[in-house]
Amino acid sequence: MGQRQLIAIEMDVLAKNNKLAAHNREHFDEAAQLVLNLVSSPGSGKTTLLCETLRQLADKRPCAVIEGDQQTSADADRIRATGVPAVQINTGKGCHLDAKMVHDACHQLPANEGGILFIENVGNLVCPASFDLGEKYKVAILSVTEGEEKPLKYPDMFAAAQLMVINKIDLLPYVSFDVARCIENAKRVNPYIQVIQVSATTGEGMDAWLNWLATA
């Protein structure tokens, strides 16, 4: 298959995805839902952060979750244990969620008017950057165990994100991670990116994260 044909196929796939993403966005706007696409590498701690977030939002704002993984329902089971409805999407060999997957999953969730829909994408900092799901914001979660160069290594994702959450900051005394340098690197690829530092384990920074959710 020639390079031009590959590019044409990719453009066609993205065009179809973007059309359905626009439909999703209209649906979300009509329901006054805040929809967030949580993206990260595997092991960033985004499921732990999400579970703690859901517990703290209980009785304050209705929430629902679409959970993306290549295999198993382990993370969706953890989400449901908080009492929040969740739909698991297993992508098999796929490395990201797309707009159709989200569209179909939404029809399996209860009405969530005025609430928050968290889409926890497959652990990957490459493919999800190209696929609009209809979300309002992408939130890139980066743990201090990963290294402060990640925004430069995966610039498309951090350029597309409105917020970078530096997670697991309780581990800073035990790892070599330069927070200021990480923020500087993120702002090199996206001067407008916002940054919050959080530990779901100790609770540090959770107020800032919850305040961001309240005003997003």
Coordinates of C-alpha atoms in Angstrom, one line a residue:
M1 CA 0.0 0.0 0.0
G2 CA 1.4 3.4 -1.0
Q3 CA 2.0 6.3 1.3
R4 CA -0.6 8.4 -0.4
Q5 CA -3.2 5.7 0.0
L6 CA -2.3 5.3 3.7
I7 CA -2.7 9.1 4.2
A8 CA -6.0 9.1 2.4
I9 CA -7.3 6.2 4.6
E10 CA -6.2 8.0 7.7
M11 CA -7.8 11.2 6.7
D12 CA -11.1 9.4 6.0
V13 CA -11.0 7.7 9.3
L14 CA -10.4 10.9 11.2
A15 CA -13.1 12.8 9.2
K16 CA -15.7 10.2 10.0
N17 CA -14.6 10.2 13.7
N18 CA -14.8 14.0 13.8
K19 CA -18.3 14.0 12.4
L20 CA -19.5 11.7 15.1
A21 CA -17.5 13.5 17.7
A22 CA -19.4 16.7 16.8
H23 CA -22.7 14.8 17.2
N24 CA -21.5 13.6 20.6
R25 CA -20.7 17.1 21.6
E26 CA -24.1 18.4 20.7
H27 CA -25.7 15.7 22.8
F28 CA -23.4 16.5 25.8
D29 CA -24.1 20.3 25.4
E30 CA -27.9 19.7 25.4
A31 CA -27.6 17.7 28.6
A32 CA -25.3 20.4 30.1
Q33 CA -22.7 17.7 30.8
L34 CA -19.0 18.4 31.5
V35 CA -17.2 15.7 29.5
L36 CA -13.5 15.1 30.2
N37 CA -11.2 12.8 28.3
L38 CA -8.5 11.5 30.7
V39 CA -5.4 10.5 28.9
S40 CA -2.1 9.2 30.2
S41 CA 0.6 6.5 30.0
P42 CA -0.2 3.1 31.7
G43 CA 0.5 3.3 35.4
S44 CA 0.0 7.0 35.9
G45 CA -2.5 6.4 38.6
K46 CA -5.5 7.9 36.7
T47 CA -7.9 5.2 37.9
T48 CA -6.9 5.8 41.5
L49 CA -7.3 9.5 41.1
L50 CA -10.7 9.0 39.4
C51 CA -12.0 6.8 42.1
E52 CA -11.0 9.3 44.8
T53 CA -12.6 12.1 42.7
L54 CA -15.9 10.2 42.4
R55 CA -15.9 9.6 46.2
Q56 CA -15.5 13.3 46.9
L57 CA -18.1 14.3 44.4
A58 CA -20.7 11.9 45.8
D59 CA -23.9 13.7 46.7
K60 CA -22.5 16.9 45.1
R61 CA -22.8 16.2 41.3
P62 CA -24.0 13.2 39.3
C63 CA -21.1 11.4 37.6
A64 CA -20.7 8.6 35.1
V65 CA -17.6 6.9 33.6
I66 CA -16.6 5.3 30.3
E67 CA -13.7 3.1 30.9
G68 CA -11.3 2.2 28.1
D69 CA -8.8 -0.7 28.3
Q70 CA -7.4 -3.2 25.8
Q71 CA -8.6 -6.1 28.0
T72 CA -10.4 -6.9 31.4
S73 CA -13.0 -5.0 33.3
A74 CA -10.8 -4.4 36.4
D75 CA -10.8 -0.6 36.2
A76 CA -14.6 -0.4 35.5
D77 CA -15.1 -2.7 38.5
R78 CA -13.2 -0.3 40.7
I79 CA -15.3 2.6 39.4
R80 CA -18.6 0.8 40.1
A81 CA -17.4 0.0 43.6
T82 CA -17.7 3.8 44.3
G83 CA -21.4 3.6 43.4
V84 CA -20.9 5.4 40.1
P85 CA -22.2 3.9 36.8
A86 CA -19.5 2.8 34.4
V87 CA -19.3 1.2 31.0
Q88 CA -16.3 -0.8 30.1
I89 CA -14.9 -0.7 26.5
N90 CA -12.3 -3.3 25.6
T91 CA -10.5 -2.2 22.5
G92 CA -8.6 -5.5 22.0
K93 CA -5.5 -4.5 19.9
G94 CA -6.7 -1.0 19.6
C95 CA -4.7 1.7 21.4
H96 CA -7.4 4.4 21.9
L97 CA -11.1 5.1 22.1
D98 CA -13.0 6.7 19.2
A99 CA -16.1 8.8 18.9
K100 CA -18.3 5.8 17.9
M101 CA -17.3 3.8 20.9
V102 CA -18.2 6.7 23.2
H103 CA -21.4 7.3 21.4
D104 CA -22.5 3.6 21.8
A105 CA -21.3 3.6 25.5
C106 CA -23.4 6.7 26.3
H107 CA -26.6 4.9 25.4
Q108 CA -25.8 2.3 28.1
L109 CA -25.4 4.9 30.8
P110 CA -28.3 6.4 32.8
A111 CA -29.2 10.1 32.2
N112 CA -26.6 12.4 33.6
E113 CA -28.0 15.9 33.0
G114 CA -25.8 18.6 34.5
G115 CA -23.3 16.0 35.6
I116 CA -19.7 15.0 34.7
L117 CA -18.9 12.2 32.3
F118 CA -15.3 11.0 32.7
I119 CA -13.9 9.1 29.8
E120 CA -10.8 7.2 30.9
N121 CA -9.0 6.5 27.7
V122 CA -6.6 3.6 27.0
G123 CA -3.2 4.1 28.6
N124 CA -1.3 5.7 25.6
L125 CA 0.1 9.1 24.9
V126 CA 0.1 8.8 21.1
C127 CA -3.1 7.7 19.4
P128 CA -5.7 9.3 21.7
A129 CA -4.2 12.7 20.8
S130 CA -5.7 12.5 17.3
F131 CA -9.2 11.3 18.1
D132 CA -11.8 13.8 19.2
L133 CA -14.5 12.0 21.3
G134 CA -16.7 15.0 21.7
E135 CA -15.2 15.9 25.1
K136 CA -14.9 19.5 26.3
Y137 CA -11.4 19.1 27.6
K138 CA -8.5 16.6 27.4
V139 CA -6.8 16.1 30.8
A140 CA -3.3 14.7 30.6
I141 CA -2.2 12.9 33.8
L142 CA 1.5 12.5 34.3
S143 CA 2.9 10.7 37.4
V144 CA 6.2 11.8 39.0
T145 CA 7.5 8.3 38.4
E146 CA 7.5 8.8 34.6
G147 CA 10.0 11.6 34.1
E148 CA 9.7 15.3 33.4
E149 CA 10.6 14.9 29.7
K150 CA 7.2 13.3 28.8
P151 CA 5.6 16.5 27.4
L152 CA 8.5 16.9 25.0
K153 CA 8.5 13.2 24.0
Y154 CA 4.7 13.2 23.3
P155 CA 4.0 16.8 22.3
D156 CA 0.8 16.2 20.4
M157 CA -1.0 15.0 23.5
F158 CA 0.2 17.8 25.8
A159 CA -0.5 20.4 23.0
A160 CA -4.1 19.0 22.8
A161 CA -4.7 19.0 26.6
Q162 CA -6.2 21.9 28.5
L163 CA -4.9 20.6 31.9
M164 CA -1.9 18.6 33.0
V165 CA -2.3 16.8 36.4
I166 CA 1.1 15.9 37.9
N167 CA 0.1 12.9 40.0
K168 CA 1.6 10.9 42.8
I169 CA 3.4 13.9 44.3
D170 CA 3.6 12.0 47.6
L171 CA 6.4 10.1 46.0
L172 CA 8.5 13.2 45.2
P173 CA 10.9 12.5 48.1
Y174 CA 11.7 9.1 46.7
V175 CA 12.1 9.8 42.9
S176 CA 14.2 12.0 40.8
F177 CA 11.6 14.3 39.3
D178 CA 11.9 18.1 38.6
V179 CA 8.4 19.5 38.9
A180 CA 9.5 23.0 37.6
R181 CA 11.2 21.5 34.6
C182 CA 8.2 19.3 33.8
I183 CA 5.9 22.4 33.8
E184 CA 8.4 24.3 31.7
N185 CA 8.5 21.4 29.2
A186 CA 4.7 21.3 29.0
K187 CA 4.4 25.0 28.4
R188 CA 7.0 24.8 25.6
V189 CA 4.6 22.7 23.6
N190 CA 1.4 24.3 25.0
P191 CA 1.8 27.8 26.6
Y192 CA -1.8 27.8 27.7
I193 CA -1.8 24.5 29.5
Q194 CA -2.9 24.6 33.2
V195 CA -1.2 22.5 35.8
I196 CA -2.4 20.9 39.1
Q197 CA -0.2 18.8 41.4
V198 CA -2.1 16.0 43.1
S199 CA -1.8 13.0 45.4
A200 CA -4.9 10.9 45.5
T201 CA -3.2 8.9 48.3
T202 CA -2.7 11.7 50.7
G203 CA -5.3 14.1 49.4
E204 CA -2.8 16.9 48.7
G205 CA -3.9 19.0 45.8
M206 CA -7.4 17.4 45.6
D207 CA -9.1 20.7 46.5
A208 CA -7.4 22.4 43.6
W209 CA -8.5 19.6 41.2
L210 CA -12.1 19.6 42.5
N211 CA -12.2 23.4 42.2
W212 CA -11.1 23.1 38.6
L213 CA -13.8 20.6 37.9
A214 CA -16.4 23.0 39.5
T215 CA -15.4 25.8 37.2
A216 CA -14.6 23.9 34.0

